[in-house]
Amino acid sequence: PNEGTVVGGRAMFKMQEVVYGHHGKEKLLRYDLARLIRVGGILTLAQRATIFTMSFDTVFSVVTAVVVAAFITGSISFVCWGDLTPLRDVDVDELNNLQESMSNVVPFILGLYLSLCMTRWWALRTFGVGELCDACSNIQLLMGVYFPQERHGKLRLKVRNYGLASLTLLVRAARDDSWSGDLEKKGLLTHAEVQVLALVPPYQRCMLMYAWIMRLVHEAAECD
């Protein structure tokens, strides 16, 4: 966050509004759509939360494409020694026909691909991550009802941390990312718990969090 930003608050920029979560991580809240359309896409490439500032891979791909195009253009100019007259006699009718055929097919394929991606994302959001978020919220509600005393504060905090860790572990398992060491830095898990997770397959780590939650609740209920 920028200097002077309050965690949990909001910050306004030229084109968008962002919020800061519990750990101070910046998240996009909304765009100023009217201003984005008025200014245009090229002039807003370097703004926050664009595809060029969120991922270096996009910048690398665009730069690579430009370099390759420049290299091909330079190679043709070098071979022809600056005289492009012989290229005028090249028959490009077949290439034009291919380009027209691809222009008719590509929008249909891209539209189908985009629809499939959005369908999968929404299914993951509603039936996957959404259900897990609901489960975490319901667990916290029950913890507040059955263990409301001040002495149960650490218990409720631990259950909350396990729930948040389960969300992170589920997403990382889906992305084939087995690293979980930063959960210790965020204060969600202890070093010993991270070591235990390393012994468990990625997709079972999320479920392990709820086994630990049930164990904590069981022991807390017996102590009361």
Coordinates of N, CA and C in Angstrom, one line a residue:
P1 N 0.8 -1.2 0.0 CA 0.0 0.0 0.0 C 0.8 1.3 0.0
N2 N 0.3 2.3 -0.5 CA 1.0 3.6 -0.5 C 1.2 4.1 0.9
E3 N 2.1 5.0 1.0 CA 2.4 5.6 2.4 C 1.1 6.4 2.8
G4 N 0.7 6.1 4.0 CA -0.4 6.8 4.6 C -1.7 6.0 4.4
T5 N -1.7 4.9 3.6 CA -2.9 4.2 3.4 C -3.3 3.3 4.6
V6 N -4.5 3.4 5.0 CA -5.0 2.6 6.2 C -5.4 1.2 5.7
V7 N -4.9 0.2 6.4 CA -5.3 -1.2 6.0 C -6.8 -1.3 6.2
G8 N -7.5 -1.9 5.2 CA -8.9 -2.1 5.3 C -9.6 -0.9 4.6
G9 N -8.9 0.2 4.2 CA -9.5 1.3 3.6 C -9.5 1.3 2.1
R10 N -9.8 2.4 1.5 CA -9.8 2.5 0.0 C -8.8 3.5 -0.5
A11 N -8.5 3.4 -1.7 CA -7.6 4.4 -2.3 C -8.1 4.7 -3.8
M12 N -8.2 5.9 -4.2 CA -8.6 6.3 -5.5 C -7.4 6.7 -6.4
F13 N -7.4 6.1 -7.6 CA -6.4 6.4 -8.6 C -7.1 7.0 -9.8
K14 N -6.3 7.3 -10.8 CA -6.9 8.0 -12.0 C -8.0 7.2 -12.7
M15 N -7.8 5.9 -12.7 CA -8.7 5.0 -13.5 C -9.5 4.0 -12.7
Q16 N -9.1 3.8 -11.4 CA -9.7 2.7 -10.7 C -9.7 3.0 -9.2
E17 N -10.4 2.2 -8.5 CA -10.5 2.3 -7.0 C -10.1 1.0 -6.4
V18 N -9.2 1.0 -5.5 CA -8.7 -0.3 -4.9 C -9.0 -0.2 -3.4
V19 N -9.0 -1.4 -2.8 CA -9.1 -1.6 -1.4 C -8.0 -2.4 -0.9
Y20 N -7.8 -2.4 0.4 CA -6.7 -3.1 1.1 C -7.2 -4.0 2.1
G21 N -6.9 -5.3 2.0 CA -7.4 -6.3 2.9 C -6.7 -6.3 4.2
H22 N -6.9 -7.4 4.9 CA -6.4 -7.6 6.3 C -4.9 -7.5 6.3
H23 N -4.3 -8.1 5.3 CA -2.8 -8.2 5.3 C -2.2 -7.0 4.5
G24 N -3.1 -6.0 4.1 CA -2.5 -4.9 3.4 C -2.4 -5.1 1.9
K25 N -2.9 -6.2 1.4 CA -2.7 -6.6 -0.1 C -3.7 -5.7 -0.9
E26 N -3.2 -5.2 -1.9 CA -4.1 -4.3 -2.8 C -5.0 -5.2 -3.7
K27 N -6.3 -4.8 -3.7 CA -7.3 -5.5 -4.6 C -8.1 -4.5 -5.3
L28 N -8.4 -4.8 -6.6 CA -9.2 -3.9 -7.4 C -10.7 -4.0 -7.0
L29 N -11.3 -2.8 -6.8 CA -12.7 -2.7 -6.4 C -13.5 -2.4 -7.6
R30 N -13.2 -1.3 -8.3 CA -14.0 -0.9 -9.5 C -13.2 0.0 -10.4
Y31 N -13.5 -0.1 -11.7 CA -12.9 0.8 -12.7 C -13.8 2.0 -12.9
D32 N -13.2 3.1 -13.4 CA -13.9 4.3 -13.9 C -14.1 4.1 -15.3
L33 N -15.2 3.3 -15.7 CA -15.4 2.9 -17.1 C -15.5 4.1 -18.0
A34 N -16.2 5.1 -17.7 CA -16.3 6.3 -18.6 C -15.0 6.9 -18.9
R35 N -14.1 7.0 -17.9 CA -12.8 7.6 -18.1 C -11.9 6.7 -18.9
L36 N -12.0 5.4 -18.7 CA -11.2 4.4 -19.5 C -11.6 4.5 -20.9
I37 N -12.9 4.5 -21.2 CA -13.3 4.6 -22.6 C -12.9 5.9 -23.3
R38 N -12.9 7.0 -22.5 CA -12.6 8.3 -23.0 C -11.1 8.4 -23.3
V39 N -10.3 7.9 -22.4 CA -8.8 8.0 -22.6 C -8.3 7.0 -23.6
G40 N -8.9 5.8 -23.6 CA -8.5 4.8 -24.6 C -7.5 3.7 -24.0
G41 N -7.4 2.6 -24.6 CA -6.7 1.5 -24.1 C -5.2 1.7 -24.1
I42 N -4.7 2.3 -25.2 CA -3.2 2.5 -25.3 C -2.6 3.4 -24.2
L43 N -3.3 4.5 -23.9 CA -2.8 5.4 -22.9 C -3.0 4.9 -21.5
T44 N -3.8 3.9 -21.3 CA -4.0 3.4 -19.9 C -3.3 2.0 -19.7
L45 N -2.3 1.7 -20.6 CA -1.7 0.4 -20.4 C -0.9 0.3 -19.1
A46 N -0.3 1.4 -18.7 CA 0.5 1.4 -17.5 C -0.3 1.6 -16.2
Q47 N -1.6 1.7 -16.3 CA -2.4 1.9 -15.1 C -2.4 0.7 -14.2
R48 N -2.8 0.8 -13.0 CA -2.9 -0.3 -12.0 C -4.0 -1.3 -12.5
A49 N -3.8 -2.6 -12.2 CA -4.8 -3.6 -12.5 C -5.1 -3.8 -13.9
T50 N -4.1 -3.5 -14.8 CA -4.3 -3.9 -16.2 C -3.5 -5.2 -16.5
I51 N -3.7 -5.8 -17.6 CA -3.1 -7.0 -17.9 C -1.6 -6.9 -18.1
F52 N -1.1 -5.6 -18.4 CA 0.3 -5.4 -18.6 C 1.0 -5.1 -17.2
T53 N 0.3 -4.7 -16.2 CA 0.9 -4.4 -14.9 C 0.7 -5.6 -14.0
M54 N -0.2 -6.5 -14.2 CA -0.5 -7.6 -13.3 C 0.4 -8.8 -13.7
S55 N 0.8 -8.9 -14.9 CA 1.6 -10.1 -15.3 C 2.7 -9.7 -16.2
F56 N 3.9 -10.1 -15.9 CA 5.1 -9.8 -16.7 C 5.1 -10.7 -18.0
D57 N 4.4 -11.8 -17.9 CA 4.3 -12.7 -19.1 C 3.7 -12.0 -20.3
T58 N 2.6 -11.2 -20.0 CA 2.0 -10.5 -21.1 C 2.9 -9.5 -21.8
V59 N 3.6 -8.7 -21.0 CA 4.6 -7.8 -21.5 C 5.6 -8.5 -22.3
F60 N 6.1 -9.6 -21.8 CA 7.2 -10.4 -22.5 C 6.6 -10.9 -23.8
S61 N 5.4 -11.4 -23.9 CA 4.8 -11.9 -25.1 C 4.7 -10.8 -26.2
V62 N 4.2 -9.6 -25.7 CA 4.0 -8.5 -26.7 C 5.3 -8.0 -27.2
V63 N 6.3 -7.9 -26.3 CA 7.6 -7.4 -26.7 C 8.3 -8.4 -27.7
T64 N 8.1 -9.7 -27.4 CA 8.7 -10.8 -28.2 C 8.0 -10.7 -29.6
A65 N 6.7 -10.5 -29.7 CA 6.0 -10.4 -31.0 C 6.5 -9.2 -31.8
V66 N 6.7 -8.1 -31.1 CA 7.2 -6.9 -31.8 C 8.7 -7.1 -32.3
V67 N 9.5 -7.8 -31.5 CA 10.9 -8.0 -31.9 C 10.9 -9.0 -33.1
V68 N 10.1 -10.0 -33.1 CA 10.1 -11.0 -34.2 C 9.6 -10.3 -35.5
A69 N 8.6 -9.5 -35.4 CA 8.1 -8.8 -36.6 C 9.1 -7.9 -37.1
A70 N 9.8 -7.2 -36.2 CA 10.9 -6.3 -36.7 C 12.0 -7.1 -37.3
F71 N 12.4 -8.2 -36.8 CA 13.4 -9.0 -37.3 C 13.0 -9.6 -38.7
I72 N 11.8 -10.0 -38.9 CA 11.4 -10.5 -40.2 C 11.4 -9.3 -41.2
T73 N 10.9 -8.2 -40.8 CA 10.9 -7.0 -41.7 C 12.3 -6.6 -42.1
G74 N 13.2 -6.6 -41.1 CA 14.6 -6.3 -41.4 C 15.3 -7.3 -42.3
S75 N 15.0 -8.6 -42.1 CA 15.6 -9.6 -42.9 C 15.1 -9.5 -44.3
I76 N 13.8 -9.3 -44.6 CA 13.4 -9.1 -45.9 C 14.0 -7.9 -46.6
S77 N 14.2 -6.8 -45.9 CA 14.8 -5.6 -46.4 C 16.3 -5.9 -46.7
F78 N 16.9 -6.7 -45.9 CA 18.3 -7.0 -46.1 C 18.5 -7.9 -47.3
V79 N 17.7 -8.9 -47.4 CA 17.8 -9.8 -48.6 C 17.6 -9.1 -49.9
C80 N 16.6 -8.2 -49.9 CA 16.3 -7.5 -51.1 C 17.2 -6.2 -51.3
W81 N 18.0 -6.0 -50.4 CA 18.9 -4.8 -50.4 C 18.2 -3.5 -50.6
G82 N 17.1 -3.4 -49.9 CA 16.3 -2.2 -50.0 C 15.4 -2.1 -51.2
D83 N 15.5 -3.0 -52.2 CA 14.7 -3.0 -53.4 C 13.6 -4.0 -53.3
L84 N 12.4 -3.6 -53.0 CA 11.3 -4.5 -52.8 C 10.5 -4.7 -54.1
T85 N 11.0 -4.3 -55.2 CA 10.3 -4.4 -56.5 C 10.0 -5.9 -56.8
P86 N 10.9 -6.8 -56.6 CA 10.7 -8.2 -56.9 C 9.5 -8.8 -56.2
L87 N 9.2 -8.3 -55.0 CA 8.1 -8.8 -54.2 C 6.7 -8.5 -54.8
R88 N 6.7 -7.5 -55.7 CA 5.4 -7.1 -56.3 C 4.9 -8.2 -57.3
D89 N 5.8 -9.1 -57.8 CA 5.4 -10.1 -58.7 C 5.0 -11.4 -58.0
V90 N 5.1 -11.4 -56.6 CA 4.7 -12.6 -55.9 C 3.2 -12.7 -55.8
D91 N 2.7 -13.9 -56.1 CA 1.2 -14.2 -56.1 C 0.8 -14.4 -54.7
V92 N 0.0 -13.4 -54.2 CA -0.5 -13.5 -52.8 C -2.0 -13.8 -52.7
D93 N -2.6 -14.2 -53.8 CA -4.0 -14.5 -53.8 C -4.4 -15.6 -52.9
E94 N -3.6 -16.6 -52.8 CA -3.8 -17.7 -51.9 C -3.7 -17.3 -50.5
L95 N -2.8 -16.4 -50.2 CA -2.7 -15.9 -48.8 C -3.9 -15.0 -48.5
N96 N -4.4 -14.3 -49.4 CA -5.6 -13.5 -49.2 C -6.8 -14.3 -48.9
N97 N -6.9 -15.4 -49.7 CA -8.0 -16.3 -49.4 C -7.9 -17.0 -48.1
L98 N -6.7 -17.4 -47.7 CA -6.5 -18.0 -46.4 C -6.8 -17.0 -45.3
Q99 N -6.4 -15.7 -45.5 CA -6.7 -14.7 -44.5 C -8.2 -14.5 -44.3
E100 N -8.9 -14.5 -45.4 CA -10.4 -14.3 -45.4 C -11.1 -15.5 -44.7
S101 N -10.6 -16.7 -45.0 CA -11.2 -17.9 -44.3 C -10.9 -17.9 -42.8
M102 N -9.7 -17.5 -42.4 CA -9.4 -17.4 -41.0 C -10.2 -16.3 -40.3
S103 N -10.4 -15.2 -41.0 CA -11.2 -14.1 -40.4 C -12.6 -14.6 -40.1
N104 N -13.2 -15.5 -40.9 CA -14.5 -16.0 -40.6 C -14.6 -17.0 -39.5
V105 N -13.5 -17.8 -39.4 CA -13.5 -18.9 -38.4 C -13.0 -18.4 -37.0
V106 N -12.0 -17.6 -37.0 CA -11.4 -17.2 -35.7 C -12.4 -16.6 -34.7
P107 N -13.3 -15.6 -35.1 CA -14.2 -15.1 -34.1 C -15.1 -16.1 -33.5
F108 N -15.5 -17.1 -34.3 CA -16.4 -18.2 -33.8 C -15.6 -19.0 -32.7
I109 N -14.4 -19.3 -33.1 CA -13.6 -20.2 -32.2 C -13.2 -19.4 -30.9
L110 N -12.9 -18.1 -31.0 CA -12.5 -17.3 -29.8 C -13.8 -17.1 -29.0
G111 N -14.9 -16.9 -29.6 CA -16.2 -16.7 -28.8 C -16.5 -18.0 -28.1
L112 N -16.3 -19.1 -28.7 CA -16.6 -20.4 -28.0 C -15.6 -20.6 -26.9
Y113 N -14.4 -20.3 -27.1 CA -13.3 -20.4 -26.1 C -13.6 -19.5 -24.9
L114 N -14.0 -18.2 -25.2 CA -14.3 -17.3 -24.1 C -15.5 -17.7 -23.3
S115 N -16.5 -18.2 -24.0 CA -17.7 -18.7 -23.3 C -17.4 -19.9 -22.4
L116 N -16.5 -20.8 -22.9 CA -16.1 -21.9 -22.1 C -15.3 -21.5 -20.9
C117 N -14.4 -20.6 -21.0 CA -13.6 -20.1 -19.9 C -14.5 -19.4 -18.9
M118 N -15.5 -18.6 -19.3 CA -16.4 -17.9 -18.4 C -17.3 -18.9 -17.6
T119 N -17.7 -20.0 -18.4 CA -18.6 -21.0 -17.7 C -17.8 -21.7 -16.6
R120 N -16.5 -22.1 -17.0 CA -15.7 -22.8 -16.0 C -15.4 -21.9 -14.8
W121 N -15.1 -20.6 -15.1 CA -14.8 -19.7 -14.0 C -16.0 -19.5 -13.1
W122 N -17.1 -19.4 -13.6 CA -18.3 -19.2 -12.8 C -18.7 -20.4 -12.0
A123 N -18.5 -21.6 -12.6 CA -18.7 -22.8 -11.9 C -17.8 -23.0 -10.7
L124 N -16.5 -22.7 -11.0 CA -15.5 -22.7 -9.9 C -15.8 -21.7 -8.8
R125 N -16.3 -20.6 -9.2 CA -16.6 -19.5 -8.2 C -17.8 -19.9 -7.4
T126 N -18.9 -20.5 -8.0 CA -20.1 -20.7 -7.3 C -20.1 -22.1 -6.6
F127 N -19.7 -23.1 -7.3 CA -19.7 -24.5 -6.7 C -18.4 -24.9 -6.0
G128 N -17.3 -24.2 -6.3 CA -16.1 -24.5 -5.7 C -15.7 -23.6 -4.6
V129 N -15.1 -22.5 -4.9 CA -14.6 -21.5 -4.0 C -15.8 -20.9 -3.2
G130 N -16.9 -20.6 -3.9 CA -18.1 -20.1 -3.3 C -18.6 -20.9 -2.1
E131 N -18.7 -22.2 -2.4 CA -19.2 -23.1 -1.4 C -18.3 -23.2 -0.2
L132 N -17.0 -23.2 -0.5 CA -16.0 -23.2 0.6 C -16.0 -21.9 1.4
C133 N -16.2 -20.8 0.8 CA -16.4 -19.5 1.5 C -17.6 -19.5 2.4
D134 N -18.7 -20.1 1.9 CA -19.9 -20.2 2.7 C -19.6 -21.1 3.9
A135 N -18.9 -22.2 3.7 CA -18.6 -23.1 4.8 C -17.8 -22.4 5.9
C136 N -16.8 -21.6 5.4 CA -15.9 -20.9 6.4 C -16.8 -19.9 7.2
S137 N -17.7 -19.2 6.5 CA -18.5 -18.2 7.2 C -19.5 -18.9 8.2
N138 N -20.0 -20.0 7.8 CA -20.9 -20.7 8.7 C -20.2 -21.3 9.9
I139 N -19.0 -21.8 9.7 CA -18.2 -22.3 10.8 C -17.9 -21.1 11.8
Q140 N -17.5 -20.0 11.3 CA -17.2 -18.8 12.2 C -18.5 -18.4 12.9
L141 N -19.6 -18.4 12.2 CA -20.9 -18.1 12.9 C -21.2 -19.0 14.1
L142 N -21.0 -20.3 13.8 CA -21.2 -21.3 14.9 C -20.2 -21.2 16.0
M143 N -19.0 -20.8 15.7 CA -18.0 -20.7 16.7 C -18.3 -19.5 17.6
G144 N -18.9 -18.4 17.0 CA -19.2 -17.3 17.8 C -20.4 -17.5 18.7
V145 N -21.3 -18.5 18.2 CA -22.5 -18.8 19.0 C -22.2 -19.7 20.2
Y146 N -21.4 -20.8 19.9 CA -21.1 -21.8 20.9 C -19.9 -21.5 21.8
F147 N -19.0 -20.6 21.3 CA -17.8 -20.3 22.1 C -17.7 -18.7 22.1
P148 N -18.6 -18.0 22.7 CA -18.6 -16.6 22.7 C -17.7 -15.9 23.8
Q149 N -17.2 -16.7 24.7 CA -16.5 -16.1 25.8 C -15.1 -15.6 25.4
E150 N -14.6 -14.6 26.2 CA -13.3 -14.0 25.8 C -12.2 -15.0 25.8
R151 N -12.3 -16.0 26.7 CA -11.2 -17.0 26.8 C -11.2 -17.9 25.5
H152 N -12.2 -17.9 24.7 CA -12.2 -18.6 23.5 C -11.7 -17.8 22.3
G153 N -11.2 -16.6 22.5 CA -10.7 -15.8 21.4 C -9.7 -16.4 20.6
K154 N -8.7 -17.1 21.2 CA -7.6 -17.7 20.4 C -8.2 -18.9 19.6
L155 N -9.2 -19.6 20.2 CA -9.8 -20.7 19.5 C -10.5 -20.2 18.2
R156 N -11.3 -19.2 18.4 CA -12.0 -18.6 17.2 C -11.0 -18.1 16.1
L157 N -9.9 -17.5 16.6 CA -8.9 -17.0 15.7 C -8.2 -18.1 14.9
K158 N -7.9 -19.2 15.6 CA -7.3 -20.4 15.0 C -8.2 -21.0 14.0
V159 N -9.5 -21.1 14.3 CA -10.4 -21.7 13.4 C -10.5 -20.8 12.1
R160 N -10.6 -19.5 12.3 CA -10.6 -18.6 11.2 C -9.4 -18.7 10.3
N161 N -8.2 -18.8 10.9 CA -7.0 -19.0 10.1 C -7.0 -20.3 9.3
Y162 N -7.5 -21.4 9.9 CA -7.5 -22.6 9.2 C -8.5 -22.5 8.0
G163 N -9.6 -21.8 8.2 CA -10.6 -21.6 7.1 C -10.0 -20.9 6.0
L164 N -9.3 -19.8 6.3 CA -8.6 -19.0 5.2 C -7.5 -19.7 4.5
A165 N -6.8 -20.5 5.3 CA -5.7 -21.3 4.7 C -6.3 -22.4 3.8
S166 N -7.5 -22.9 4.1 CA -8.1 -23.9 3.2 C -8.4 -23.4 1.9
L167 N -8.9 -22.1 1.8 CA -9.1 -21.4 0.5 C -7.9 -21.3 -0.3
T168 N -6.8 -20.9 0.3 CA -5.5 -20.7 -0.4 C -5.0 -22.0 -0.9
L169 N -5.1 -23.1 0.0 CA -4.6 -24.4 -0.4 C -5.4 -25.0 -1.5
L170 N -6.7 -24.8 -1.6 CA -7.5 -25.3 -2.7 C -7.2 -24.7 -4.0
V171 N -7.0 -23.3 -4.0 CA -6.7 -22.7 -5.2 C -5.3 -23.1 -5.7
R172 N -4.3 -23.2 -4.8 CA -3.0 -23.6 -5.2 C -2.9 -25.1 -5.7
A173 N -3.8 -25.9 -5.1 CA -3.8 -27.3 -5.6 C -4.3 -27.3 -7.1
A174 N -5.3 -26.5 -7.3 CA -5.9 -26.4 -8.7 C -4.9 -25.9 -9.7
R175 N -3.9 -25.1 -9.2 CA -2.9 -24.5 -10.1 C -1.6 -25.3 -10.1
D176 N -1.6 -26.4 -9.4 CA -0.4 -27.3 -9.3 C 0.7 -26.6 -8.6
D177 N 0.3 -25.8 -7.6 CA 1.3 -25.0 -6.8 C 1.3 -25.7 -5.4
S178 N 2.4 -26.3 -5.1 CA 2.5 -27.1 -3.8 C 3.1 -26.2 -2.7
W179 N 3.5 -25.0 -3.0 CA 4.2 -24.2 -2.0 C 3.2 -23.7 -1.0
S180 N 3.5 -23.8 0.3 CA 2.6 -23.3 1.3 C 3.4 -22.6 2.4
G181 N 4.6 -22.3 2.2 CA 5.4 -21.7 3.2 C 5.0 -20.3 3.6
D182 N 4.4 -19.5 2.6 CA 4.0 -18.2 2.9 C 2.8 -18.1 3.8
L183 N 2.1 -19.2 4.0 CA 1.0 -19.2 5.0 C 1.5 -19.0 6.4
E184 N 2.8 -19.4 6.6 CA 3.4 -19.1 7.9 C 3.7 -17.6 8.1
K185 N 4.2 -17.0 7.0 CA 4.5 -15.5 7.1 C 3.2 -14.7 7.3
K186 N 2.1 -15.2 6.7 CA 0.8 -14.5 6.9 C 0.2 -14.7 8.2
G187 N 0.7 -15.6 9.0 CA 0.2 -15.9 10.3 C -1.0 -16.8 10.4
L188 N -1.2 -17.5 9.2 CA -2.4 -18.4 9.2 C -2.0 -19.8 9.7
L189 N -0.7 -20.2 9.6 CA -0.3 -21.5 10.1 C 1.0 -21.3 10.8
T190 N 1.4 -22.3 11.6 CA 2.7 -22.3 12.3 C 3.7 -23.1 11.5
H191 N 4.9 -22.9 11.9 CA 6.0 -23.7 11.1 C 5.8 -25.2 11.2
A192 N 5.4 -25.7 12.3 CA 5.1 -27.1 12.5 C 4.0 -27.6 11.6
E193 N 2.9 -26.7 11.5 CA 1.8 -27.1 10.6 C 2.2 -27.1 9.2
V194 N 3.0 -26.2 8.8 CA 3.5 -26.1 7.4 C 4.3 -27.4 7.0
Q195 N 5.1 -27.8 8.0 CA 5.9 -29.0 7.8 C 5.0 -30.3 7.7
V196 N 3.9 -30.3 8.4 CA 3.0 -31.4 8.3 C 2.3 -31.4 6.9
L197 N 1.9 -30.2 6.5 CA 1.3 -30.1 5.2 C 2.2 -30.6 4.0
A198 N 3.5 -30.4 4.2 CA 4.4 -30.9 3.2 C 4.3 -32.4 3.0
L199 N 3.8 -33.1 3.9 CA 3.8 -34.6 3.9 C 2.5 -35.0 3.2
V200 N 1.6 -34.1 2.9 CA 0.2 -34.4 2.4 C 0.1 -34.0 1.0
P201 N -0.5 -34.8 0.1 CA -0.8 -34.4 -1.3 C -1.5 -33.1 -1.4
P202 N -1.3 -32.3 -2.4 CA -1.9 -31.0 -2.5 C -3.4 -30.9 -2.3
Y203 N -4.1 -31.8 -3.0 CA -5.6 -31.7 -2.9 C -6.1 -32.1 -1.5
Q204 N -5.3 -32.8 -0.7 CA -5.8 -33.2 0.6 C -5.5 -32.2 1.7
R205 N -4.6 -31.2 1.3 CA -4.3 -30.2 2.3 C -5.4 -29.3 2.8
C206 N -6.3 -29.0 1.8 CA -7.5 -28.2 2.1 C -8.4 -29.0 3.1
M207 N -8.6 -30.3 2.8 CA -9.4 -31.1 3.7 C -8.8 -31.3 5.1
L208 N -7.5 -31.3 5.1 CA -6.8 -31.4 6.4 C -7.2 -30.3 7.4
M209 N -7.3 -29.1 6.8 CA -7.7 -27.9 7.6 C -9.0 -28.2 8.4
Y210 N -9.9 -28.8 7.8 CA -11.2 -29.0 8.5 C -11.1 -30.2 9.5
A211 N -10.2 -31.1 9.2 CA -9.9 -32.1 10.3 C -9.3 -31.5 11.5
W212 N -8.4 -30.5 11.3 CA -7.9 -29.8 12.4 C -8.9 -28.9 13.2
I213 N -9.8 -28.4 12.4 CA -10.9 -27.6 13.0 C -11.8 -28.4 13.9
M214 N -12.2 -29.6 13.4 CA -13.0 -30.5 14.1 C -12.3 -31.0 15.4
R215 N -11.0 -31.2 15.3 CA -10.2 -31.6 16.5 C -10.2 -30.5 17.5
L216 N -10.0 -29.3 17.1 CA -10.0 -28.1 18.0 C -11.4 -28.0 18.7
V217 N -12.4 -28.0 17.9 CA -13.8 -27.9 18.5 C -14.1 -29.0 19.5
H218 N -13.7 -30.2 19.1 CA -13.9 -31.3 20.0 C -13.2 -31.2 21.3
E219 N -11.9 -30.8 21.3 CA -11.2 -30.6 22.5 C -11.7 -29.4 23.3
A220 N -12.1 -28.3 22.7 CA -12.7 -27.2 23.4 C -14.0 -27.5 24.1
A221 N -14.8 -28.4 23.4 CA -16.1 -28.8 24.0 C -15.9 -29.6 25.2
E222 N -14.9 -30.5 25.1 CA -14.6 -31.4 26.3 C -14.1 -30.6 27.5
C223 N -13.2 -29.5 27.2 CA -12.7 -28.7 28.3 C -13.8 -27.9 29.0
D224 N -14.8 -27.5 28.2 CA -15.9 -26.7 28.8 C -16.9 -27.6 29.5

